[in-house]
Structures are given as structure tokens and as C-alpha cells.
XYZ file of C-alpha atoms in Angstrom:
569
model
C 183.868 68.304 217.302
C 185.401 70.683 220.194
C 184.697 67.962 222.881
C 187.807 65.889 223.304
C 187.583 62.391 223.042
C 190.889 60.661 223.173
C 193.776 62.549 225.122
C 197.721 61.908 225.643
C 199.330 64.088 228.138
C 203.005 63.687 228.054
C 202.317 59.772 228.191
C 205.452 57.660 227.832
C 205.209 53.815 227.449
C 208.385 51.234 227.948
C 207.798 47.437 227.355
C 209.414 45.160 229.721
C 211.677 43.443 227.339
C 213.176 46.671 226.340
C 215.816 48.880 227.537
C 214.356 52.734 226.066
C 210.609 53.983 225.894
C 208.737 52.804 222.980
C 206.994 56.104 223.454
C 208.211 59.350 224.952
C 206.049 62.212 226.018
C 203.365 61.767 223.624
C 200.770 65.132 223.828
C 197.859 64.479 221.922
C 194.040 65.027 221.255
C 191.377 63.442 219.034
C 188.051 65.189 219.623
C 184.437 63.656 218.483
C 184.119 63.271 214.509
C 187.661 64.185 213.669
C 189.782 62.241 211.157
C 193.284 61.844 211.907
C 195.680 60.136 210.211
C 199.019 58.956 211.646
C 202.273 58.218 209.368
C 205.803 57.727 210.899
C 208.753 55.410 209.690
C 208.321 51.641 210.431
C 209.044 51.674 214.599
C 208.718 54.741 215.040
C 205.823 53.897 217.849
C 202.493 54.198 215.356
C 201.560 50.335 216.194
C 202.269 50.640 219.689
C 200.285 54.065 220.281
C 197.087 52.127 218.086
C 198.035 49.771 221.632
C 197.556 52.409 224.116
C 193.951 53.685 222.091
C 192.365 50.310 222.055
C 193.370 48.808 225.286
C 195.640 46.107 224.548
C 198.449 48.175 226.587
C 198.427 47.925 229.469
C 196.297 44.484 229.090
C 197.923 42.451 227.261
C 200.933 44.303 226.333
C 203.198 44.818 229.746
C 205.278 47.871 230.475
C 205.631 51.267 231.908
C 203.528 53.883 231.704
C 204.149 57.563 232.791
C 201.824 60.597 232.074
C 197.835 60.108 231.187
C 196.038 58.601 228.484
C 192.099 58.853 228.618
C 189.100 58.193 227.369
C 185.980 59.618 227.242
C 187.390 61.546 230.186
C 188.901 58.755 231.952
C 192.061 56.876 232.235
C 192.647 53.911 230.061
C 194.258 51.761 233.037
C 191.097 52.568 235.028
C 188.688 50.724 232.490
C 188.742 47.248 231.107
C 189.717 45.792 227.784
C 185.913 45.184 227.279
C 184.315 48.287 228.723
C 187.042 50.493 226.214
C 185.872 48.003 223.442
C 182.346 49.808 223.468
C 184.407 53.047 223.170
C 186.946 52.094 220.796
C 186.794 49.742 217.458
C 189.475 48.307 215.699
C 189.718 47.042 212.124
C 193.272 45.487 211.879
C 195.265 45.537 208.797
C 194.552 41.414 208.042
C 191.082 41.162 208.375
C 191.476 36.931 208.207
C 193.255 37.712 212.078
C 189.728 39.428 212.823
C 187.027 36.889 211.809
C 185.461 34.059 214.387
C 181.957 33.449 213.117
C 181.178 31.037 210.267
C 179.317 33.072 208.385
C 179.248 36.983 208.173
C 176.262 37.487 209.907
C 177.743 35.280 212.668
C 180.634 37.379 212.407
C 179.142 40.783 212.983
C 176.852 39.038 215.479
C 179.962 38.617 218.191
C 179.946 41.334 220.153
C 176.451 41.491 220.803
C 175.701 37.761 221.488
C 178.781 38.347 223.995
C 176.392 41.045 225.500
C 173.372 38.801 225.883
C 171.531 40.781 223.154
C 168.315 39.668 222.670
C 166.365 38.779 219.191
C 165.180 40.274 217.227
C 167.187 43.008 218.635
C 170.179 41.013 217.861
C 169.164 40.408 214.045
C 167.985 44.274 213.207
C 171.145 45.822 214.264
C 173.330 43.383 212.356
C 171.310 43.998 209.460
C 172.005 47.662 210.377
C 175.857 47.391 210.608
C 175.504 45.184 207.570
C 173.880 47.626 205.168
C 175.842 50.689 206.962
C 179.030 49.173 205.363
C 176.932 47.963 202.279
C 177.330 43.534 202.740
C 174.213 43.192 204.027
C 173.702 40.583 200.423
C 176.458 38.382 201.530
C 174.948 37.996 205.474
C 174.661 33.869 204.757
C 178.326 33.635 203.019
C 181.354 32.364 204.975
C 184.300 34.932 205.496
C 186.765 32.992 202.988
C 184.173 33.436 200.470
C 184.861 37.160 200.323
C 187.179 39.053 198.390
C 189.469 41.473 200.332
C 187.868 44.343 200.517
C 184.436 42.705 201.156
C 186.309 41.101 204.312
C 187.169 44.650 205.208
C 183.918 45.413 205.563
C 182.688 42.834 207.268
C 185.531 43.504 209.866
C 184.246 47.288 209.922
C 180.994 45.788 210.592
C 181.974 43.794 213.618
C 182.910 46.618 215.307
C 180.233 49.306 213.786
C 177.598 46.861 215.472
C 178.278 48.307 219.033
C 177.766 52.279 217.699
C 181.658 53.071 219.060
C 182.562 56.354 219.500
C 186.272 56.014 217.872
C 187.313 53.762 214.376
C 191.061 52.730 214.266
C 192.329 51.342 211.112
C 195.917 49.866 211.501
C 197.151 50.283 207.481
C 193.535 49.475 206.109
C 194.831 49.422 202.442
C 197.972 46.909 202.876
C 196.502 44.168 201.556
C 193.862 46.097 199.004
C 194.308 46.423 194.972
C 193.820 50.313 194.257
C 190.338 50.543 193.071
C 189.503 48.268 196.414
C 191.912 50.846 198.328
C 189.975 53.996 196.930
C 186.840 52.398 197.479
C 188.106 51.409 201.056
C 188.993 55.204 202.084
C 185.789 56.529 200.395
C 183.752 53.870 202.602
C 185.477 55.080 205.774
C 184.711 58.567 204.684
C 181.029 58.122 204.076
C 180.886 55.986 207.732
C 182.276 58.612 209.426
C 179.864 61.414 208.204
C 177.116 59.296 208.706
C 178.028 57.873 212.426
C 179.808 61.396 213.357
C 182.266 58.782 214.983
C 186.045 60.193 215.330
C 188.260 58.090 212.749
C 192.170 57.446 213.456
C 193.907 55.580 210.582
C 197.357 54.291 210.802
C 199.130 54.061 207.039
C 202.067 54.682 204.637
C 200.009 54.951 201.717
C 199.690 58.662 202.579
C 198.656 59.980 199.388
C 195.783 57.067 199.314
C 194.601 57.971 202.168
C 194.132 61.853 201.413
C 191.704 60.711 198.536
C 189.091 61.791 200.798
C 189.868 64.674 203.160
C 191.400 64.517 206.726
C 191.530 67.028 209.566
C 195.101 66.175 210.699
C 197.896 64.468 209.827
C 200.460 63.261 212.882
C 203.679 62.386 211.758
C 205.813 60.326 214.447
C 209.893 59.602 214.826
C 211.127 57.978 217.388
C 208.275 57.605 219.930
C 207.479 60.815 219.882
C 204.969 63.327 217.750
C 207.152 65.336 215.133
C 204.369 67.042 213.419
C 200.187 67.482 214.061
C 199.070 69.324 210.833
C 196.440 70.078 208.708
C 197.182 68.200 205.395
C 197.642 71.187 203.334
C 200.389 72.316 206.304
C 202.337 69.269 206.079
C 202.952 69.233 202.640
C 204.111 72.689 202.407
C 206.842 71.674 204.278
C 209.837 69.681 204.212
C 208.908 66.957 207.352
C 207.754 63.929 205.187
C 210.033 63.321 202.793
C 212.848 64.249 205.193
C 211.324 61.117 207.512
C 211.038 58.317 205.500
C 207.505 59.367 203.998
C 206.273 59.271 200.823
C 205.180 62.817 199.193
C 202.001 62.282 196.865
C 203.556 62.432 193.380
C 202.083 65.485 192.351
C 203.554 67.790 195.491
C 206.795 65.655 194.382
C 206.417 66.806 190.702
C 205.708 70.108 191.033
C 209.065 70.830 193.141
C 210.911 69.659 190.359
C 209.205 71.523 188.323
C 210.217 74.994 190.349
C 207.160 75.581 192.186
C 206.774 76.482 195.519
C 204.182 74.369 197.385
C 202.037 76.187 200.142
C 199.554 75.696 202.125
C 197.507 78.546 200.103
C 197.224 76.136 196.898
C 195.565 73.523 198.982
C 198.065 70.935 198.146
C 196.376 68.151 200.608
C 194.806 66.659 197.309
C 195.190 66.546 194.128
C 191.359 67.303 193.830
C 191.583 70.629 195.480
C 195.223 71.866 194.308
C 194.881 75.634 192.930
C 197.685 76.601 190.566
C 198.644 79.959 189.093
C 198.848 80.535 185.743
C 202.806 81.025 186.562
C 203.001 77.766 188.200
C 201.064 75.672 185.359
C 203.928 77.288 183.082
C 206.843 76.332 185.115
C 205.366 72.795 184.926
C 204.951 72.762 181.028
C 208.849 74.374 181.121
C 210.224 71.336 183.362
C 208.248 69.079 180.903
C 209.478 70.492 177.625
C 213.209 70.439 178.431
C 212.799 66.662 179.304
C 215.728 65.293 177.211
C 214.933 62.782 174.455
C 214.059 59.377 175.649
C 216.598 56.785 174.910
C 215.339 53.693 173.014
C 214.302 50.607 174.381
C 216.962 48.309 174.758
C 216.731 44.718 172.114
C 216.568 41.585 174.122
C 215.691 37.966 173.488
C 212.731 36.538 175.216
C 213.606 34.937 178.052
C 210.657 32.927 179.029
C 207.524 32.577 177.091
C 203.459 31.494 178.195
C 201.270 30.671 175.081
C 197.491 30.456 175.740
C 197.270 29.337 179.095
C 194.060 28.166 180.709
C 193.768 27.109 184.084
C 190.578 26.330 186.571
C 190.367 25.550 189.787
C 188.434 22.245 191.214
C 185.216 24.193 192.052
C 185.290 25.133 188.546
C 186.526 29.333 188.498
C 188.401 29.827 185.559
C 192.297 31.849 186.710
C 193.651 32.205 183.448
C 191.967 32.053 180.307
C 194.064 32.427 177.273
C 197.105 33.767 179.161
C 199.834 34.613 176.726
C 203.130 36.492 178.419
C 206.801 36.510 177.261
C 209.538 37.632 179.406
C 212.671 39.032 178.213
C 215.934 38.541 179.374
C 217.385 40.933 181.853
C 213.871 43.086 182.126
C 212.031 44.291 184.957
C 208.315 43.380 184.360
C 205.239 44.107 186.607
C 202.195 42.127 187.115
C 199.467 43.865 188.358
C 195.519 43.843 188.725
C 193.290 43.400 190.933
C 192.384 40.774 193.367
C 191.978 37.396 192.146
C 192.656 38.604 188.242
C 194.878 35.849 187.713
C 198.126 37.142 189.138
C 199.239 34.399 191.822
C 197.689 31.649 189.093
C 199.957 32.497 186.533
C 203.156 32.600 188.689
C 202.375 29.457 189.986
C 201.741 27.834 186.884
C 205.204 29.564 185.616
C 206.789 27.587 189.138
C 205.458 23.935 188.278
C 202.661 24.690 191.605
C 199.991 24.194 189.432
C 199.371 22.803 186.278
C 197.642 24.609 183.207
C 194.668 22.302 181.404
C 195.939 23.737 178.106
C 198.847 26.100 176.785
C 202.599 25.624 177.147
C 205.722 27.588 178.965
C 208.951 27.445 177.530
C 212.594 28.782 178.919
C 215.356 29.767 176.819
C 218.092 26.993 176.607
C 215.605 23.974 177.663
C 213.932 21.524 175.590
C 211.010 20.991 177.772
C 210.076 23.449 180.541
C 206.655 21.840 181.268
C 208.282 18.202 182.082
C 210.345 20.065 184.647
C 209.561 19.301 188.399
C 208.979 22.349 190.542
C 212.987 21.829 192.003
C 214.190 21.815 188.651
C 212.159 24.823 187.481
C 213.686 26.280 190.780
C 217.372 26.300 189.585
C 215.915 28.825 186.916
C 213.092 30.741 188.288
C 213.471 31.963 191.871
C 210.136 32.535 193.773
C 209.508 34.718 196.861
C 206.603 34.986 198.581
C 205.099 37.960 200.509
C 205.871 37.073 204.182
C 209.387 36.258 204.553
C 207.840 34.524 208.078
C 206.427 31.861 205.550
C 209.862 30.887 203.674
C 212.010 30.857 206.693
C 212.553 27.782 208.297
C 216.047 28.130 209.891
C 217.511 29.592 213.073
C 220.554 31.195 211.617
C 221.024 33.689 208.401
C 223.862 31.911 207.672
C 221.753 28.524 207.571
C 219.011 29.920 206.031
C 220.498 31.326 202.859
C 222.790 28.036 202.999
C 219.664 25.959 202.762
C 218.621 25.511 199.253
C 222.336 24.520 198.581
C 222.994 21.711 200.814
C 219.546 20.107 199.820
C 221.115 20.054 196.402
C 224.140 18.416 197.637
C 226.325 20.980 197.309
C 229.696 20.352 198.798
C 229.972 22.549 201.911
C 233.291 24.615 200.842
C 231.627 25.964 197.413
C 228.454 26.316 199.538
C 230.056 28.913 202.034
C 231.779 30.889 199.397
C 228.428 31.761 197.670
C 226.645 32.116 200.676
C 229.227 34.666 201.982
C 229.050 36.453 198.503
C 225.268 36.468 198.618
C 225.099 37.676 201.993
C 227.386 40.671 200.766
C 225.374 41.791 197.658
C 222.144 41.860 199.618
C 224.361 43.707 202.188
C 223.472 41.124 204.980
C 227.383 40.117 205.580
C 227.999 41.722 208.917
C 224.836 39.538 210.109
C 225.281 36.347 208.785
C 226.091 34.875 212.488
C 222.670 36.973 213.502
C 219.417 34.773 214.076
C 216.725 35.631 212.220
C 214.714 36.507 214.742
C 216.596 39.888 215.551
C 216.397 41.277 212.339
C 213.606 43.521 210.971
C 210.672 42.622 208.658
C 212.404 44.671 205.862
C 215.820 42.769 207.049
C 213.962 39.210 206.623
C 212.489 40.166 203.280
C 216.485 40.345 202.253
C 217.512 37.113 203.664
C 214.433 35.189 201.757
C 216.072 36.826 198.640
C 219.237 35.840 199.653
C 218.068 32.175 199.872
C 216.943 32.399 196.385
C 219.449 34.437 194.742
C 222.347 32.003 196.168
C 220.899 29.234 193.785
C 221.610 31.726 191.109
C 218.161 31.955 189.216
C 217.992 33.658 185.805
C 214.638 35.348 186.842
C 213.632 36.314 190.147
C 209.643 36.067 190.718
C 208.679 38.099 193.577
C 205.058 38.693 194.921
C 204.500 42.170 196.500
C 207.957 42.804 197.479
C 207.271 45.988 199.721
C 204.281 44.835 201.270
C 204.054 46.668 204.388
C 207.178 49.047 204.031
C 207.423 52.372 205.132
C 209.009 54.574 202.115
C 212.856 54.111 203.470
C 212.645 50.616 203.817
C 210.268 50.300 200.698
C 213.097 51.855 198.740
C 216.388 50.260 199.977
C 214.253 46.856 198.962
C 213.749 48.363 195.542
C 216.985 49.821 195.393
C 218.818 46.642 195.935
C 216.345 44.593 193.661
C 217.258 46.791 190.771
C 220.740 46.522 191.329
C 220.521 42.905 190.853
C 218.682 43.836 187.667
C 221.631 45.763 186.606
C 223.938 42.236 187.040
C 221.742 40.585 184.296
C 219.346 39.116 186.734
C 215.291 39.233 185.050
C 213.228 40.641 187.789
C 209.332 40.048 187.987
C 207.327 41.768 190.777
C 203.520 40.904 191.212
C 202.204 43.989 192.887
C 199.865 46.459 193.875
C 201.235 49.093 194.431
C 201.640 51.586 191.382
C 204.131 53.921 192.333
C 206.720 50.414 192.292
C 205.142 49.773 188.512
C 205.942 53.147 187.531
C 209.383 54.175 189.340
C 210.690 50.618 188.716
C 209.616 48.491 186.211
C 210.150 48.655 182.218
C 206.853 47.344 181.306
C 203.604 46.000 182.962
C 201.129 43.270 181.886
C 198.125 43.931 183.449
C 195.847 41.402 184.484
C 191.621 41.223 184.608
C 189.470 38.176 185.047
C 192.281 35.708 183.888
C 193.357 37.536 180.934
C 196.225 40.051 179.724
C 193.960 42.980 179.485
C 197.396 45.468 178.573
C 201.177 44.859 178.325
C 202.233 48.223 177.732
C 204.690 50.850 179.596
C 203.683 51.819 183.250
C 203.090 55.397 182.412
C 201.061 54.110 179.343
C 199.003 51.439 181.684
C 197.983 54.656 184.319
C 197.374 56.790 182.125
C 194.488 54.873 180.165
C 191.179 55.330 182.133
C 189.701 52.703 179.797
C 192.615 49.894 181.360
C 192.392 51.459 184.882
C 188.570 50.986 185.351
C 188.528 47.656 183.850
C 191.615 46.174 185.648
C 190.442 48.278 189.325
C 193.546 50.185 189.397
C 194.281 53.886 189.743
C 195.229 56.739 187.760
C 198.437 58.290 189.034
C 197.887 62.076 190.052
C 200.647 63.038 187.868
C 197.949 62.281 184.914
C 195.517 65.030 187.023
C 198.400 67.270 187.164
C 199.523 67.117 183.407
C 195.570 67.892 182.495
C 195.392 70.462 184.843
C 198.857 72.172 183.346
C 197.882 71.841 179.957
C 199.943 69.177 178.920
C 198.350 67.577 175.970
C 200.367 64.406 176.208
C 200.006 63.034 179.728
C 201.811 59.976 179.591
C 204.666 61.794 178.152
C 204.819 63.861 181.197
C 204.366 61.088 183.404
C 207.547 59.371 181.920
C 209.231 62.508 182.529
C 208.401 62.623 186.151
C 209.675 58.973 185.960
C 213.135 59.675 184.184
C 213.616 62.324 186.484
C 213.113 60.064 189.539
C 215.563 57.251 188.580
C 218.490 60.179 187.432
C 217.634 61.486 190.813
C 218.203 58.093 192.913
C 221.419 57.908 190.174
């Protein structure tokens, strides 16, 4: 591991179209079988260092470069895009963007057929790569066959074929349900012991990641490399939360609780955290003066779904029996794991697709089923995961104004309530903006906007903080629940549990097309029967209560919640 394999020395990087560095004096060094993670706030430079380690800056993306950057001992603009390929392999966060065979053999086949590799040659080192990343039973399938984080593989495959000497994952678990995440990390783990390949993996999902150990973490701001620390370092200290990252819940927990977090208690997982007997206490103190929990507030149901079944024309059943009511003014999340049912029902709920048997019914209206998908629109705002695919205007003024002037709205009531929409979601001072110089997180806001000027009594939104760093994850959230707070019903279909648990009231949990559990969030995580069965995960803070003593961890997992939202209060 002492023999360097990737080095930055004081490297800078400026693209043309931009006035500053992207990158500034970047010192760095990945040696042979190390695993390095690297975290930073969204543009802080993580995407366009991945650039500068596989090769696509300087050759496809133009700019300046100052200082070294090398490879194998020799400088990246020295070497093509293809001879750094068989040095570097990339697995990119949606593996869809990655796959060019028909089938996955053909897939994982690429790079060597672009070699001129020979059979049977050819065939025994895909079957290699295949069973290395365990898909070698779906060789003859085609790549939209495959689930996500079979697709992962595959992609992990592709590149395994050539026996690189470096992995990089740009945010590998974006797009994975937490089982599929877990199992994703663990995978990585096990290829990286058994290739003794160096592994650099680019994510928010901090805490995710450090499932399975890492040597470093690198933390980034602003182009430049704020931190390079063992894990059990970097959460001693005060650097992540203080940029925009994410603590794991259980470092998180335990400074509310009093206790002082060092690197001696091995705090880089929740598997390996040591706690005194003085600590454990101080956690069972914070827990027992948790005030009294207030009751649930009484509310009428909203919007009901009685015994829905749905299939699809090759015959896969989505929902089977799907029975959901939504009350008035709640924040609900949907979660489960891939393909469970999730998307089915909320299109079924939007008019998108129509249920073979069952019924939906909305408060106030005679006959929600006989409603066409515009008219179910005035009531149930959807928005979808990419604001890229909802955005059809130049202007943010235009775009929010949309969905009004199709209705015929006359054009002096339509620009008062877009102005007043544009100033709850905090957009006003941009409203003469295009849409193309906003952010991602920005965009996500004006799609909202679009749908909360029709004034919907329930806004449907699927994986609202997809690819968010923790700032920008959390002004989203922030905003949604204060539009929750004006009476607005908010439903989030999501993976991500830390958003079920910090933000939502209760969560019906999907598996195979049914409601497997509609129960609290800290009831849901806390159930290892309704975890393994619906692939999700069980929140540290459930390790950490066991490990105190706590005989009642979901009570001390509301706590930590509670806490969190006077906190943001």
C-alpha cells in the first residue's frame, strides 16, 4: 500500500467558461489498495477532481491546468483517454448513462472486443468479471431487465474486465434503496480485498458509506482539500457538520447526549464505537429527561386508496391489495425498495395509470376516479425527481406561470400568484433569471413552484433530495415543511431514511405491491422484522440505544428525533 498510485501536487484546474479555478492547489495521494472516500458540499470541486483521475480533463473537459497530476508515475496530460482507461475505472452514479451492449455479457464484453481480444479469451474473463461482482446468472439478460443495483454491477463489471489498478465511484448509492446501498458498499468492499485495487468513492451518504471501513476520508470546500483523515479523526472533530456534511446519527446523538467524541472510541462506525460505562449513562440521562411526547394531532382523511390492484401489460403485478389513506395536512412517507410498488401507486393516485380493481376517493368530490389526470392536477400536485424533466420554459417567471395560463387564467391574477409563489419558495429576486443559471437544488424549487402556484391540497413528491449535499438537502426540506405548516398535505416517496425519520409523521412502507407497515418512522426502523422484508435499514441510533442499555429503542429514537426538529426550531 506504500507505493503511490495517484498523486496531486499543488494542481489547480480552471475551465474556460469560467472566471476562478474550479480547483486550487490540490495536494494529494492515493497509494495501491487504499480506500478513500471524498465528501465536500455540492461544487465544491469533488465531480471535477473524479475529471482530472479518469481522464476526461484535460480531454474532453477544456481548461487550465497548473501543478502535476500523475499516474502510475506519470502525468495525466502525457497519456491518452484510453491508455489511463486501463489504469483507471469508472462506475458513474446512473449506471443507464454507462451501458452500450444489448445484453450484459455484451456489455462487460466492450472494452475487450475494443482491444481485439480474442475467444475464448474474450468469453473466460467476462465470465470472470461476471462472477467477481456475482451476475454471472443474468450474462444473456438485457440491461433494462435489471434492477438497480444489479445494473451497478454490471457497470462495475465493465470496468473490472480490464484488471484496473484504481475504482472510482461518483455517488454509487444515489439511486439505490438501503438494503441495495449496504449491499452496494459491502460489494465494493469485498472487490477491493480481493483485486487489492485502490478504491476512491465520491458520496454524501457518508455514514453509508462507512458501513464497511475506509482508510481516509477527504473533505473538500471550495476547490481545495479541507481535511485528509482517518474516519475515526474526522468525526472527532467539528469539520463536517460545520461544511454542509452530514454526521452519522449516532456521533450526532451522542453530542447531545454530553459525550465527548474522540478518535479513541473509534467513532468511524457504529460497529466499532467503544463507550465507557460513563458515557452509556450520560446517554440513558439525555434519554430519560426527554419531555413527554405530545399527542398526535386528529385530522380527517384527506384522500383514501381501497384495495388497489394494478399489473402491468407483461403481466407483473405493482400493487396488490393496496389500501392507503391520507390525512389532511400530514406529512407521509412512502418508502421501500425498488420496484415495491412506490411509483405505481402515485401514479395510479395522479390518473397515469389506471388500477384493474379498487377505488380512490378525495375529500369534497363525488368521483375521484372519473377525474382526468388535469383535473386530478388542480388537487394533487406531482413532482418528479429531475427537475430537468418538468421544465420546459426559458424563464422562472414563465415556468412557474405555465400551468396557469394553460388553464386560462387571466394574466393579471396569474402574475400576482406567481410573484407570491416565487416569494414563499424564496425564488423572488430570480424570477427574471433563466433557468439555466440556477443550481440543481435551485431548479428542484422552481418545479415546486410550478406546482404549488396551482394551489394543490397535497403535494406528491418523488425523492425530493435526490442528489443533495446535506445544506441543500435541508433548505429543500426546510422549505417543504414550512409549506406543511400552511395546511398544505405533503407526500414524499423516498429512500432515504434519515428524511422519513427527521421529517415525516408517519410512513407506509411498501414490499412486493403491498402495505407491508404504516406505522411511525422510528417504529418502521426500528423493527428488524419490517426492515429485512421491505430492504431497508436500521438507523444506528437503534445500535446505539442497545448498546446504552436502553430497553425501549424506538423511544429513544423519537427522542433523538424531537430533539432534532426543536433544534432546527
Amino acid at each position: 500500500m506504500d507505493e503511490p498510485l495517484l498523486e496531486f501536487r499543488d494542481f489547480s484546474f480552471q475551465y474556460n467558461a469560467q472566471a476562478q479555478p474550479t480547483l486550487r492547489g490540490i495536494d494529494l495521494t492515493i497509494r495501491r489498495g487504499e480506500k478513500v472516500l471524498i465528501a465536500g458540499p455540492s461544487g465544491c470541486g469533488k465531480s471535477t477532481l473524479a475529471h482530472c483521475i479518469n481522464g476526461l480533463i484535460p480531454f474532453a473537459f477544456r481548461g487550465t491546468m497548473t501543478g502535476s497530476v500523475r499516474v502510475n508515475g506519470r502525468e495525466t496530460r502525457d497519456l491518452s483517454l484510453h491508455e489511463l482507461s486501463r489504469t483507471v475505472g469508472t462506475v458513474l452514479q446512473d449506471s443507464d448513462g454507462q451501458f452500450i451492449g444489448l445484453t450484459v455479457a455484451e456489455d462487460i464484453a466492450f472494452a475487450l472486443e475494443n482491444d481485439a481480444v480474442g475467444e475464448p479469451d474474450l468469453h473466460d474473463r467476462v465470465a470472470k468479471a461476471a462472477d467477481l461482482v456475482q451476475i454471472g446468472s443474468h450474462l444473456g439478460h438485457a440491461p433494462n431487465e435489471l434492477s438497480g443495483g444489479q445494473k451497478q454491477r454490471v457497470a462495475l463489471a465493465g470496468v473490472l474486465v480490464d484488471d484496473v489498478d484504481l475504482l472510482l465511484f461518483d455517488e454509487p448509492l444515489a439511486n439505490l434503496d438501503p438494503a441495495t446501498g449496504r449491499a452496494a458498499i459491502e460489494l465494493i468492499d469485498d472487490i477491493q480485498r480481493r483485486t487489492g485495487a485502490a478504491v476512491v468513492l465520491i458520496e454524501h451518504r457518508l455514514e453509508d458509506v462507512l458501513h464497511r471501513s475506509v482508510d481516509r476520508v477527504v473533505l473538500m470546500r471550495e476547490g481545495t482539500v479541507l481535511a485528509d483523515l482517518p474516519p475515526d479523526e474526522l468525526l472527532s472533530r467539528p469539520l463536517l457538520a460545520e461544511n454542509g456534511i452530514r454526521e452519522p446519527l449516532y456521533v450526532t446523538a451522542l453530542k447531545y447526549a454530553g459525550v465527548t467524541v474522540t478518535p479513541a472510541m473509534a467513532p468511524g462506525s457504529i460497529r466499532t464505537l467503544r463507550l465507557t460505562e460513563e458515557d452509556r449513562a450520560r446517554v440513558r440521562a439525555w434519554f430519560d429527561a426527554a419531555p413527554p411526547p405530545e399527542p398526535a394531532p386528529e385530522r380527517p382523511p384527506l384522500l383514501e386508496a381501497k384495495n388497489l390492484r394494478f399489473s402491468y401489460a407483461n403481466g407483473r403485478e405493482a400493487l396488490s391489495g393496496v389500501s392507503v389513506t391520507v390525512a389532511r395536512g400530514e406529512s407521509l412517507a412512502v418508502v421501500g425498495t425498488n420496484g415495491a410498488g412506490k411509483s405505481t401507486f402515485s401514479k395510479v393516485i395522479c390518473g397515469f395509470e389506471t388500477p384493474q380493481e379498487g377505488t380512490v376517493s378525495f375529500a369534497g368530490l363525488p368521483d375521484w376516479d372519473s377525474l382526468s389526470i388535469k383535473e386530478r392536477a388542480d388537487h394533487v400536485g406531482y413532482v418528479m425527481q429531475n427537475p430537468n424533466q418538468m421544465i420546459s420554459q426559458t424563464g422562472i417567471f414563465d415556468e412557474v406561470a405555465l400551468g396557469l395560463r394553460t388553464r386560462g387564467v387571466p394574466e393579471p391574477e396569474v402574475d400576482r400568484r406567481v410573484r407570491e409563489t416565487l416569494k414563499i419558495c424564496g425564488l423572488a429576486p430570480f424570477r427574471k433569471w433563466p433557468v439555466s443559471a440556477l443550481s440543481f437544488g435551485q431548479k428542484k424549487r422552481v418545479t415546486i413552484a410550478s406546482i404549488l402556484v396551482l394551489e394543490p391540497e397535497i403535494l406528491l413528491l418523488d425523492e425530493p433530495t435526490a442528489g443533495q449535499d446535506w445544506r441543500h438537502y435541508t433548505d429543500i426540506m426546510e422549505f417543504l415543511r414550512t409549506l406543511n405548516a400552511r395546511g398544505i398535505t405533503v407526500v414524499m416517496i423516498t429512500h432515504d431514511m434519515h428524511l422519513m425519520l427527521e421529517y415525516a409523521e408517519r410512513a407506509v412502507v411498501f414490499s412486493e405491491g403491498r402495505v407491508l407497515a404504516d406505522a411511525a418512522p422510528a417504529a418502521v426502523l426500528t423493527d428488524p422484522d419490517i426492515v429485512a422484508r421491505a430492504s431497508l435499514k436500521e438507523t444506528s441510533l437503534y445500535d446505539l440505544a442497545l448498546q446504552c442499555g436502553i430497553p425501549d429503542p424506538q423511544a429513544f429514537v423519537q427522542r433523538f428525533i424531537d430533539h432534532e426538529r426543536e433544534a432546527r426550531t
